[in-house]
Amino acid sequence: MHRYRTHYSTEIKPEDDGKEVRVAGWVQDIRNLGSIAFLILRDRKGTLQVTLFKKEHPFFEKVVSLPRESVVSIMGKCKANEKVRNGYEIIPEEIEILSTSEKPLPLGVVDKVGVEFDTRLDNRFIDLRKPEVQAIFKIRDVVIDTAREFLREEGFIEVHTPKIVASCSEGGTNLFEIKYFDRKAFLSQSPQLYKQMLMATGLDRVFEIAWYFRAEEHNTRRHLNESTAIDVEMAFISNEEDVMHILELLVQNIWKRVKECEEELSLLGKDIKIPNIPFPRMKYTDLVEMLKERGMEVTWGDDFGSREEREIGKIMEEKGNEMYFITEYPLDCKPFYTMPKDDNLSRSFDLGCKGMEIASGSQRIHDVNLLMERLKANGLNPKDFEDYLKAFRYGMPPHGGFGLGIERLLMALLDLANIRECILFPRDRTRLHP
Ligand code: ATP
Ligand code: MG
């Protein structure tokens, strides 16, 4: 028979009146009025109407009895028709049934009845047939594409570092342990140590877009156990400001490109506000004071929790800012490789968006003696970090970088309430399927 894919629904226009077209997709709905039936065919670009006449079409009965979500390929004539939503309909000449769906569907594609999020995730392949769910992943693709393009233009090269590692990057305990032949190994929670080691090679500017695994026990709306991130590391910086500038440009570029995704944004009912550069820089210490003034109990030296982060989001929103940097955290709040600054502060920053952290970064320590001192101060044994420390002994330039969570970014960008919306098949404390 004919080739399956030739036209998408949106490619057919009333000007095609009288022309023969071929379309293929899912049977979203069939309305059978007896002598005439309307089949709504859905493909990745939208829907179109196929009109069948009992008298004219020998395959009428076979088609109208098809279960919803079956897959068909149709060859027919396009006919302009003002009464049809998109201004045209297809009068079929041939219909090939490519796959018959079982009944009942575990999840409706167009039903307006609310379903549990877990039901959606349990049947993710059907959930993903919904245009508004697909829109999130089309935008995700644009986000990643923009990041690659922007970073390459800024002189960064894309690298890939190991995801099976012998020890942890930050001394945390939230690592997944795996069996590596007769040894113990772990799944990587961050490319931190490797991307820093690359700064000793002369590659100078690198980025990595990859998976990370964190065995965090908590089950929250903004944590996954398997997530993706855009990681950046750059050498010969003057201080953390150089890194923050790349990050704010990157984020602004992403927001600009996504604003052009009009179709997807309208499906999600979302308007994008492009943040101005420079993003405001708020010092940790000043924010502690502001939070106290607003009646919150915060102790200088403690990392901000989600409650504090939300309140900071409100403070910044009142000033008209959705996007902001929190800078100069106490040194003890940040990992051992963070460059210290006077008064127990650090050359670190978090990027916040509407009350949620989406990225963390800093200038790093490049002096091996200071690095060993900081390892010990964090209760870590420099011996366990010899591979890493070695890269600092034979010429290591000043450097810094950041990690930007892709799902967090999407969540903030599209105002989604749950991070699981931003990943195809989420892994969390309880979910390992599908
Ligand atoms: P949080 O304090 O919000 O738990 P973190 O400070 O532990 O995050 P980092 O180690 O700074 O996270 O990781 C860099 C970025 O990776 C974060 O800013 C965030 O965007 C993302 N990220 C971290 N942990 C997770 C997670 N469990 N699930 C999804 N994204 C995450
Ligand atoms: Mg962080």
mmCIF file with all atom_site columns, C-alpha atoms in Angstrom, residues 121-286:
data_model
loop_
_atom_site.group_PDB
_atom_site.id
_atom_site.type_symbol
_atom_site.label_atom_id
_atom_site.label_alt_id
_atom_site.label_comp_id
_atom_site.label_asym_id
_atom_site.label_entity_id
_atom_site.label_seq_id
_atom_site.pdbx_PDB_ins_code
_atom_site.Cartn_x
_atom_site.Cartn_y
_atom_site.Cartn_z
_atom_site.occupancy
_atom_site.B_iso_or_equiv
_atom_site.pdbx_formal_charge
_atom_site.auth_seq_id
_atom_site.auth_comp_id
_atom_site.auth_asym_id
_atom_site.auth_atom_id
_atom_site.pdbx_PDB_model_num
ATOM 1   C CA . LEU A 1 121 ? 2.657  8.297  35.226 1.00 0.00 ? 121 LEU A CA 1
ATOM 2   C CA . ASP A 1 122 ? 1.735  4.607  35.324 1.00 0.00 ? 122 ASP A CA 1
ATOM 3   C CA . ASN A 1 123 ? 0.458  5.021  31.753 1.00 0.00 ? 123 ASN A CA 1
ATOM 4   C CA . ARG A 1 124 ? 2.973  7.590  30.637 1.00 0.00 ? 124 ARG A CA 1
ATOM 5   C CA . PHE A 1 125 ? 2.963  6.511  26.963 1.00 0.00 ? 125 PHE A CA 1
ATOM 6   C CA . ILE A 1 126 ? -0.710 7.462  26.742 1.00 0.00 ? 126 ILE A CA 1
ATOM 7   C CA . ASP A 1 127 ? -0.306 10.533 28.938 1.00 0.00 ? 127 ASP A CA 1
ATOM 8   C CA . LEU A 1 128 ? 2.315  11.680 26.446 1.00 0.00 ? 128 LEU A CA 1
ATOM 9   C CA . ARG A 1 129 ? -0.254 11.590 23.656 1.00 0.00 ? 129 ARG A CA 1
ATOM 10  C CA . LYS A 1 130 ? -1.862 14.656 25.208 1.00 0.00 ? 130 LYS A CA 1
ATOM 11  C CA . PRO A 1 131 ? -0.754 17.747 23.308 1.00 0.00 ? 131 PRO A CA 1
ATOM 12  C CA . GLU A 1 132 ? -0.239 19.735 26.505 1.00 0.00 ? 132 GLU A CA 1
ATOM 13  C CA . VAL A 1 133 ? 2.017  17.028 27.931 1.00 0.00 ? 133 VAL A CA 1
ATOM 14  C CA . GLN A 1 134 ? 3.953  16.745 24.674 1.00 0.00 ? 134 GLN A CA 1
ATOM 15  C CA . ALA A 1 135 ? 4.379  20.517 24.761 1.00 0.00 ? 135 ALA A CA 1
ATOM 16  C CA . ILE A 1 136 ? 6.535  20.225 27.902 1.00 0.00 ? 136 ILE A CA 1
ATOM 17  C CA . PHE A 1 137 ? 8.926  17.838 26.159 1.00 0.00 ? 137 PHE A CA 1
ATOM 18  C CA . LYS A 1 138 ? 9.030  19.856 22.954 1.00 0.00 ? 138 LYS A CA 1
ATOM 19  C CA . ILE A 1 139 ? 10.022 22.842 25.081 1.00 0.00 ? 139 ILE A CA 1
ATOM 20  C CA . ARG A 1 140 ? 12.545 20.687 26.949 1.00 0.00 ? 140 ARG A CA 1
ATOM 21  C CA . ASP A 1 141 ? 14.150 19.911 23.603 1.00 0.00 ? 141 ASP A CA 1
ATOM 22  C CA . VAL A 1 142 ? 14.320 23.622 22.773 1.00 0.00 ? 142 VAL A CA 1
ATOM 23  C CA . VAL A 1 143 ? 15.904 24.329 26.173 1.00 0.00 ? 143 VAL A CA 1
ATOM 24  C CA . ILE A 1 144 ? 18.669 21.795 25.589 1.00 0.00 ? 144 ILE A CA 1
ATOM 25  C CA . ASP A 1 145 ? 19.211 22.848 22.000 1.00 0.00 ? 145 ASP A CA 1
ATOM 26  C CA . THR A 1 146 ? 19.507 26.501 23.050 1.00 0.00 ? 146 THR A CA 1
ATOM 27  C CA . ALA A 1 147 ? 21.962 25.633 25.806 1.00 0.00 ? 147 ALA A CA 1
ATOM 28  C CA . ARG A 1 148 ? 24.194 23.698 23.411 1.00 0.00 ? 148 ARG A CA 1
ATOM 29  C CA . GLU A 1 149 ? 24.116 26.412 20.800 1.00 0.00 ? 149 GLU A CA 1
ATOM 30  C CA . PHE A 1 150 ? 24.751 29.219 23.280 1.00 0.00 ? 150 PHE A CA 1
ATOM 31  C CA . LEU A 1 151 ? 27.572 27.466 25.118 1.00 0.00 ? 151 LEU A CA 1
ATOM 32  C CA . ARG A 1 152 ? 29.345 26.416 21.917 1.00 0.00 ? 152 ARG A CA 1
ATOM 33  C CA . GLU A 1 153 ? 29.167 29.997 20.703 1.00 0.00 ? 153 GLU A CA 1
ATOM 34  C CA . GLU A 1 154 ? 30.804 31.065 23.968 1.00 0.00 ? 154 GLU A CA 1
ATOM 35  C CA . GLY A 1 155 ? 33.686 28.674 23.314 1.00 0.00 ? 155 GLY A CA 1
ATOM 36  C CA . PHE A 1 156 ? 32.602 25.732 25.467 1.00 0.00 ? 156 PHE A CA 1
ATOM 37  C CA . ILE A 1 157 ? 33.023 22.180 24.253 1.00 0.00 ? 157 ILE A CA 1
ATOM 38  C CA . GLU A 1 158 ? 30.679 19.383 25.186 1.00 0.00 ? 158 GLU A CA 1
ATOM 39  C CA . VAL A 1 159 ? 32.222 16.576 27.222 1.00 0.00 ? 159 VAL A CA 1
ATOM 40  C CA . HIS A 1 160 ? 31.061 13.389 28.890 1.00 0.00 ? 160 HIS A CA 1
ATOM 41  C CA . THR A 1 161 ? 32.482 12.235 32.206 1.00 0.00 ? 161 THR A CA 1
ATOM 42  C CA . PRO A 1 162 ? 32.016 8.837  33.889 1.00 0.00 ? 162 PRO A CA 1
ATOM 43  C CA . LYS A 1 163 ? 28.733 7.999  35.531 1.00 0.00 ? 163 LYS A CA 1
ATOM 44  C CA . ILE A 1 164 ? 30.197 4.964  37.278 1.00 0.00 ? 164 ILE A CA 1
ATOM 45  C CA . VAL A 1 165 ? 32.548 6.302  39.914 1.00 0.00 ? 165 VAL A CA 1
ATOM 46  C CA . ALA A 1 166 ? 34.694 4.911  42.710 1.00 0.00 ? 166 ALA A CA 1
ATOM 47  C CA . SER A 1 167 ? 33.845 7.548  45.301 1.00 0.00 ? 167 SER A CA 1
ATOM 48  C CA . CYS A 1 168 ? 31.494 10.398 45.876 1.00 0.00 ? 168 CYS A CA 1
ATOM 49  C CA . SER A 1 169 ? 32.105 13.938 44.737 1.00 0.00 ? 169 SER A CA 1
ATOM 50  C CA . GLU A 1 170 ? 31.081 15.809 47.824 1.00 0.00 ? 170 GLU A CA 1
ATOM 51  C CA . GLY A 1 171 ? 31.361 13.353 50.660 1.00 0.00 ? 171 GLY A CA 1
ATOM 52  C CA . GLY A 1 172 ? 27.605 13.014 50.797 1.00 0.00 ? 172 GLY A CA 1
ATOM 53  C CA . THR A 1 173 ? 26.016 9.730  51.713 1.00 0.00 ? 173 THR A CA 1
ATOM 54  C CA . ASN A 1 174 ? 23.199 9.908  49.186 1.00 0.00 ? 174 ASN A CA 1
ATOM 55  C CA . LEU A 1 175 ? 24.800 7.731  46.532 1.00 0.00 ? 175 LEU A CA 1
ATOM 56  C CA . PHE A 1 176 ? 23.486 4.627  44.842 1.00 0.00 ? 176 PHE A CA 1
ATOM 57  C CA . GLU A 1 177 ? 25.920 1.816  45.339 1.00 0.00 ? 177 GLU A CA 1
ATOM 58  C CA . ILE A 1 178 ? 26.481 -0.681 42.526 1.00 0.00 ? 178 ILE A CA 1
ATOM 59  C CA . LYS A 1 179 ? 28.479 -3.859 42.134 1.00 0.00 ? 179 LYS A CA 1
ATOM 60  C CA . TYR A 1 180 ? 31.435 -3.307 39.805 1.00 0.00 ? 180 TYR A CA 1
ATOM 61  C CA . PHE A 1 181 ? 32.749 -6.846 39.231 1.00 0.00 ? 181 PHE A CA 1
ATOM 62  C CA . ASP A 1 182 ? 34.384 -7.676 42.556 1.00 0.00 ? 182 ASP A CA 1
ATOM 63  C CA . ARG A 1 183 ? 34.433 -4.080 43.746 1.00 0.00 ? 183 ARG A CA 1
ATOM 64  C CA . LYS A 1 184 ? 32.058 -1.476 45.049 1.00 0.00 ? 184 LYS A CA 1
ATOM 65  C CA . ALA A 1 185 ? 31.219 1.520  42.868 1.00 0.00 ? 185 ALA A CA 1
ATOM 66  C CA . PHE A 1 186 ? 28.618 4.281  42.785 1.00 0.00 ? 186 PHE A CA 1
ATOM 67  C CA . LEU A 1 187 ? 26.410 6.070  40.304 1.00 0.00 ? 187 LEU A CA 1
ATOM 68  C CA . SER A 1 188 ? 27.580 9.630  39.823 1.00 0.00 ? 188 SER A CA 1
ATOM 69  C CA . GLN A 1 189 ? 25.676 12.347 41.672 1.00 0.00 ? 189 GLN A CA 1
ATOM 70  C CA . SER A 1 190 ? 27.501 15.175 39.857 1.00 0.00 ? 190 SER A CA 1
ATOM 71  C CA . PRO A 1 191 ? 30.319 15.636 37.311 1.00 0.00 ? 191 PRO A CA 1
ATOM 72  C CA . GLN A 1 192 ? 31.991 18.040 39.755 1.00 0.00 ? 192 GLN A CA 1
ATOM 73  C CA . LEU A 1 193 ? 35.372 16.404 40.293 1.00 0.00 ? 193 LEU A CA 1
ATOM 74  C CA . TYR A 1 194 ? 35.815 15.448 36.640 1.00 0.00 ? 194 TYR A CA 1
ATOM 75  C CA . LYS A 1 195 ? 34.866 18.778 35.182 1.00 0.00 ? 195 LYS A CA 1
ATOM 76  C CA . GLN A 1 196 ? 37.332 20.426 37.558 1.00 0.00 ? 196 GLN A CA 1
ATOM 77  C CA . MET A 1 197 ? 40.066 17.965 36.559 1.00 0.00 ? 197 MET A CA 1
ATOM 78  C CA . LEU A 1 198 ? 39.428 19.016 32.949 1.00 0.00 ? 198 LEU A CA 1
ATOM 79  C CA . MET A 1 199 ? 40.405 22.566 33.904 1.00 0.00 ? 199 MET A CA 1
ATOM 80  C CA . ALA A 1 200 ? 43.964 21.246 34.298 1.00 0.00 ? 200 ALA A CA 1
ATOM 81  C CA . THR A 1 201 ? 44.044 20.092 30.669 1.00 0.00 ? 201 THR A CA 1
ATOM 82  C CA . GLY A 1 202 ? 43.857 23.340 28.726 1.00 0.00 ? 202 GLY A CA 1
ATOM 83  C CA . LEU A 1 203 ? 40.356 22.618 27.435 1.00 0.00 ? 203 LEU A CA 1
ATOM 84  C CA . ASP A 1 204 ? 39.435 25.721 29.478 1.00 0.00 ? 204 ASP A CA 1
ATOM 85  C CA . ARG A 1 205 ? 35.679 25.769 28.851 1.00 0.00 ? 205 ARG A CA 1
ATOM 86  C CA . VAL A 1 206 ? 33.583 22.624 29.043 1.00 0.00 ? 206 VAL A CA 1
ATOM 87  C CA . PHE A 1 207 ? 29.954 21.712 29.498 1.00 0.00 ? 207 PHE A CA 1
ATOM 88  C CA . GLU A 1 208 ? 28.167 18.451 30.057 1.00 0.00 ? 208 GLU A CA 1
ATOM 89  C CA . ILE A 1 209 ? 24.509 17.569 29.696 1.00 0.00 ? 209 ILE A CA 1
ATOM 90  C CA . ALA A 1 210 ? 23.946 14.304 31.509 1.00 0.00 ? 210 ALA A CA 1
ATOM 91  C CA . TRP A 1 211 ? 22.146 12.142 34.042 1.00 0.00 ? 211 TRP A CA 1
ATOM 92  C CA . TYR A 1 212 ? 22.812 12.230 37.755 1.00 0.00 ? 212 TYR A CA 1
ATOM 93  C CA . PHE A 1 213 ? 21.692 9.931  40.501 1.00 0.00 ? 213 PHE A CA 1
ATOM 94  C CA . ARG A 1 214 ? 20.943 10.930 44.051 1.00 0.00 ? 214 ARG A CA 1
ATOM 95  C CA . ALA A 1 215 ? 19.763 8.443  46.620 1.00 0.00 ? 215 ALA A CA 1
ATOM 96  C CA . GLU A 1 216 ? 17.927 11.125 48.577 1.00 0.00 ? 216 GLU A CA 1
ATOM 97  C CA . GLU A 1 217 ? 15.275 9.526  50.733 1.00 0.00 ? 217 GLU A CA 1
ATOM 98  C CA . HIS A 1 218 ? 12.889 12.451 50.753 1.00 0.00 ? 218 HIS A CA 1
ATOM 99  C CA . ASN A 1 219 ? 9.970  12.529 48.386 1.00 0.00 ? 219 ASN A CA 1
ATOM 100 C CA . THR A 1 220 ? 9.304  16.136 47.440 1.00 0.00 ? 220 THR A CA 1
ATOM 101 C CA . ARG A 1 221 ? 7.795  18.024 44.526 1.00 0.00 ? 221 ARG A CA 1
ATOM 102 C CA . ARG A 1 222 ? 11.218 19.204 43.442 1.00 0.00 ? 222 ARG A CA 1
ATOM 103 C CA . HIS A 1 223 ? 13.540 16.274 43.940 1.00 0.00 ? 223 HIS A CA 1
ATOM 104 C CA . LEU A 1 224 ? 14.090 13.277 41.709 1.00 0.00 ? 224 LEU A CA 1
ATOM 105 C CA . ASN A 1 225 ? 16.421 10.353 42.286 1.00 0.00 ? 225 ASN A CA 1
ATOM 106 C CA . GLU A 1 226 ? 17.473 10.428 38.656 1.00 0.00 ? 226 GLU A CA 1
ATOM 107 C CA . SER A 1 227 ? 17.722 13.834 37.063 1.00 0.00 ? 227 SER A CA 1
ATOM 108 C CA . THR A 1 228 ? 19.510 15.705 34.310 1.00 0.00 ? 228 THR A CA 1
ATOM 109 C CA . ALA A 1 229 ? 21.621 18.832 34.424 1.00 0.00 ? 229 ALA A CA 1
ATOM 110 C CA . ILE A 1 230 ? 23.614 21.267 32.342 1.00 0.00 ? 230 ILE A CA 1
ATOM 111 C CA . ASP A 1 231 ? 27.013 21.509 33.978 1.00 0.00 ? 231 ASP A CA 1
ATOM 112 C CA . VAL A 1 232 ? 29.548 24.169 33.084 1.00 0.00 ? 232 VAL A CA 1
ATOM 113 C CA . GLU A 1 233 ? 33.157 24.697 34.141 1.00 0.00 ? 233 GLU A CA 1
ATOM 114 C CA . MET A 1 234 ? 35.462 27.480 32.937 1.00 0.00 ? 234 MET A CA 1
ATOM 115 C CA . ALA A 1 235 ? 39.095 28.358 33.574 1.00 0.00 ? 235 ALA A CA 1
ATOM 116 C CA . PHE A 1 236 ? 41.014 31.638 33.859 1.00 0.00 ? 236 PHE A CA 1
ATOM 117 C CA . ILE A 1 237 ? 38.168 33.451 35.566 1.00 0.00 ? 237 ILE A CA 1
ATOM 118 C CA . SER A 1 238 ? 38.762 36.519 37.739 1.00 0.00 ? 238 SER A CA 1
ATOM 119 C CA . ASN A 1 239 ? 36.112 35.475 40.230 1.00 0.00 ? 239 ASN A CA 1
ATOM 120 C CA . GLU A 1 240 ? 32.620 33.968 40.512 1.00 0.00 ? 240 GLU A CA 1
ATOM 121 C CA . GLU A 1 241 ? 31.117 36.957 38.649 1.00 0.00 ? 241 GLU A CA 1
ATOM 122 C CA . ASP A 1 242 ? 32.505 35.592 35.361 1.00 0.00 ? 242 ASP A CA 1
ATOM 123 C CA . VAL A 1 243 ? 30.620 32.352 35.940 1.00 0.00 ? 243 VAL A CA 1
ATOM 124 C CA . MET A 1 244 ? 27.409 34.086 36.983 1.00 0.00 ? 244 MET A CA 1
ATOM 125 C CA . HIS A 1 245 ? 27.494 36.147 33.825 1.00 0.00 ? 245 HIS A CA 1
ATOM 126 C CA . ILE A 1 246 ? 27.609 33.048 31.617 1.00 0.00 ? 246 ILE A CA 1
ATOM 127 C CA . LEU A 1 247 ? 24.755 31.543 33.623 1.00 0.00 ? 247 LEU A CA 1
ATOM 128 C CA . GLU A 1 248 ? 22.524 34.602 33.365 1.00 0.00 ? 248 GLU A CA 1
ATOM 129 C CA . LEU A 1 249 ? 23.162 34.893 29.638 1.00 0.00 ? 249 LEU A CA 1
ATOM 130 C CA . LEU A 1 250 ? 22.422 31.195 29.198 1.00 0.00 ? 250 LEU A CA 1
ATOM 131 C CA . VAL A 1 251 ? 19.153 31.435 31.123 1.00 0.00 ? 251 VAL A CA 1
ATOM 132 C CA . GLN A 1 252 ? 18.083 34.618 29.347 1.00 0.00 ? 252 GLN A CA 1
ATOM 133 C CA . ASN A 1 253 ? 18.757 32.963 25.985 1.00 0.00 ? 253 ASN A CA 1
ATOM 134 C CA . ILE A 1 254 ? 16.686 29.941 26.962 1.00 0.00 ? 254 ILE A CA 1
ATOM 135 C CA . TRP A 1 255 ? 13.775 32.126 28.076 1.00 0.00 ? 255 TRP A CA 1
ATOM 136 C CA . LYS A 1 256 ? 13.965 34.078 24.799 1.00 0.00 ? 256 LYS A CA 1
ATOM 137 C CA . ARG A 1 257 ? 13.952 30.984 22.607 1.00 0.00 ? 257 ARG A CA 1
ATOM 138 C CA . VAL A 1 258 ? 11.132 29.336 24.549 1.00 0.00 ? 258 VAL A CA 1
ATOM 139 C CA . LYS A 1 259 ? 9.054  32.501 24.236 1.00 0.00 ? 259 LYS A CA 1
ATOM 140 C CA . GLU A 1 260 ? 9.015  31.749 20.494 1.00 0.00 ? 260 GLU A CA 1
ATOM 141 C CA . CYS A 1 261 ? 7.325  28.376 21.118 1.00 0.00 ? 261 CYS A CA 1
ATOM 142 C CA . GLU A 1 262 ? 3.925  30.017 20.835 1.00 0.00 ? 262 GLU A CA 1
ATOM 143 C CA . GLU A 1 263 ? 1.949  26.897 20.061 1.00 0.00 ? 263 GLU A CA 1
ATOM 144 C CA . GLU A 1 264 ? 3.347  24.914 22.978 1.00 0.00 ? 264 GLU A CA 1
ATOM 145 C CA . LEU A 1 265 ? 3.006  27.831 25.376 1.00 0.00 ? 265 LEU A CA 1
ATOM 146 C CA . SER A 1 266 ? -0.604 28.397 24.424 1.00 0.00 ? 266 SER A CA 1
ATOM 147 C CA . LEU A 1 267 ? -1.342 24.692 25.011 1.00 0.00 ? 267 LEU A CA 1
ATOM 148 C CA . LEU A 1 268 ? 0.112  25.147 28.481 1.00 0.00 ? 268 LEU A CA 1
ATOM 149 C CA . GLY A 1 269 ? -1.652 28.488 28.977 1.00 0.00 ? 269 GLY A CA 1
ATOM 150 C CA . LYS A 1 270 ? 1.673  30.064 29.773 1.00 0.00 ? 270 LYS A CA 1
ATOM 151 C CA . ASP A 1 271 ? 3.183  33.451 29.116 1.00 0.00 ? 271 ASP A CA 1
ATOM 152 C CA . ILE A 1 272 ? 6.962  33.865 29.366 1.00 0.00 ? 272 ILE A CA 1
ATOM 153 C CA . LYS A 1 273 ? 8.566  36.945 30.865 1.00 0.00 ? 273 LYS A CA 1
ATOM 154 C CA . ILE A 1 274 ? 12.152 37.371 29.676 1.00 0.00 ? 274 ILE A CA 1
ATOM 155 C CA . PRO A 1 275 ? 14.355 38.316 32.642 1.00 0.00 ? 275 PRO A CA 1
ATOM 156 C CA . ASN A 1 276 ? 16.570 41.387 32.336 1.00 0.00 ? 276 ASN A CA 1
ATOM 157 C CA . ILE A 1 277 ? 20.320 41.126 32.713 1.00 0.00 ? 277 ILE A CA 1
ATOM 158 C CA . PRO A 1 278 ? 22.048 41.488 35.107 1.00 0.00 ? 278 PRO A CA 1
ATOM 159 C CA . PHE A 1 279 ? 19.908 39.403 37.456 1.00 0.00 ? 279 PHE A CA 1
ATOM 160 C CA . PRO A 1 280 ? 19.874 41.006 40.904 1.00 0.00 ? 280 PRO A CA 1
ATOM 161 C CA . ARG A 1 281 ? 22.586 39.742 43.263 1.00 0.00 ? 281 ARG A CA 1
ATOM 162 C CA . MET A 1 282 ? 21.379 39.283 46.833 1.00 0.00 ? 282 MET A CA 1
ATOM 163 C CA . LYS A 1 283 ? 23.898 38.551 49.551 1.00 0.00 ? 283 LYS A CA 1
ATOM 164 C CA . TYR A 1 284 ? 23.067 35.629 51.819 1.00 0.00 ? 284 TYR A CA 1
ATOM 165 C CA . THR A 1 285 ? 23.684 37.750 54.942 1.00 0.00 ? 285 THR A CA 1
ATOM 166 C CA . ASP A 1 286 ? 21.320 40.498 53.782 1.00 0.00 ? 286 ASP A CA 1
#
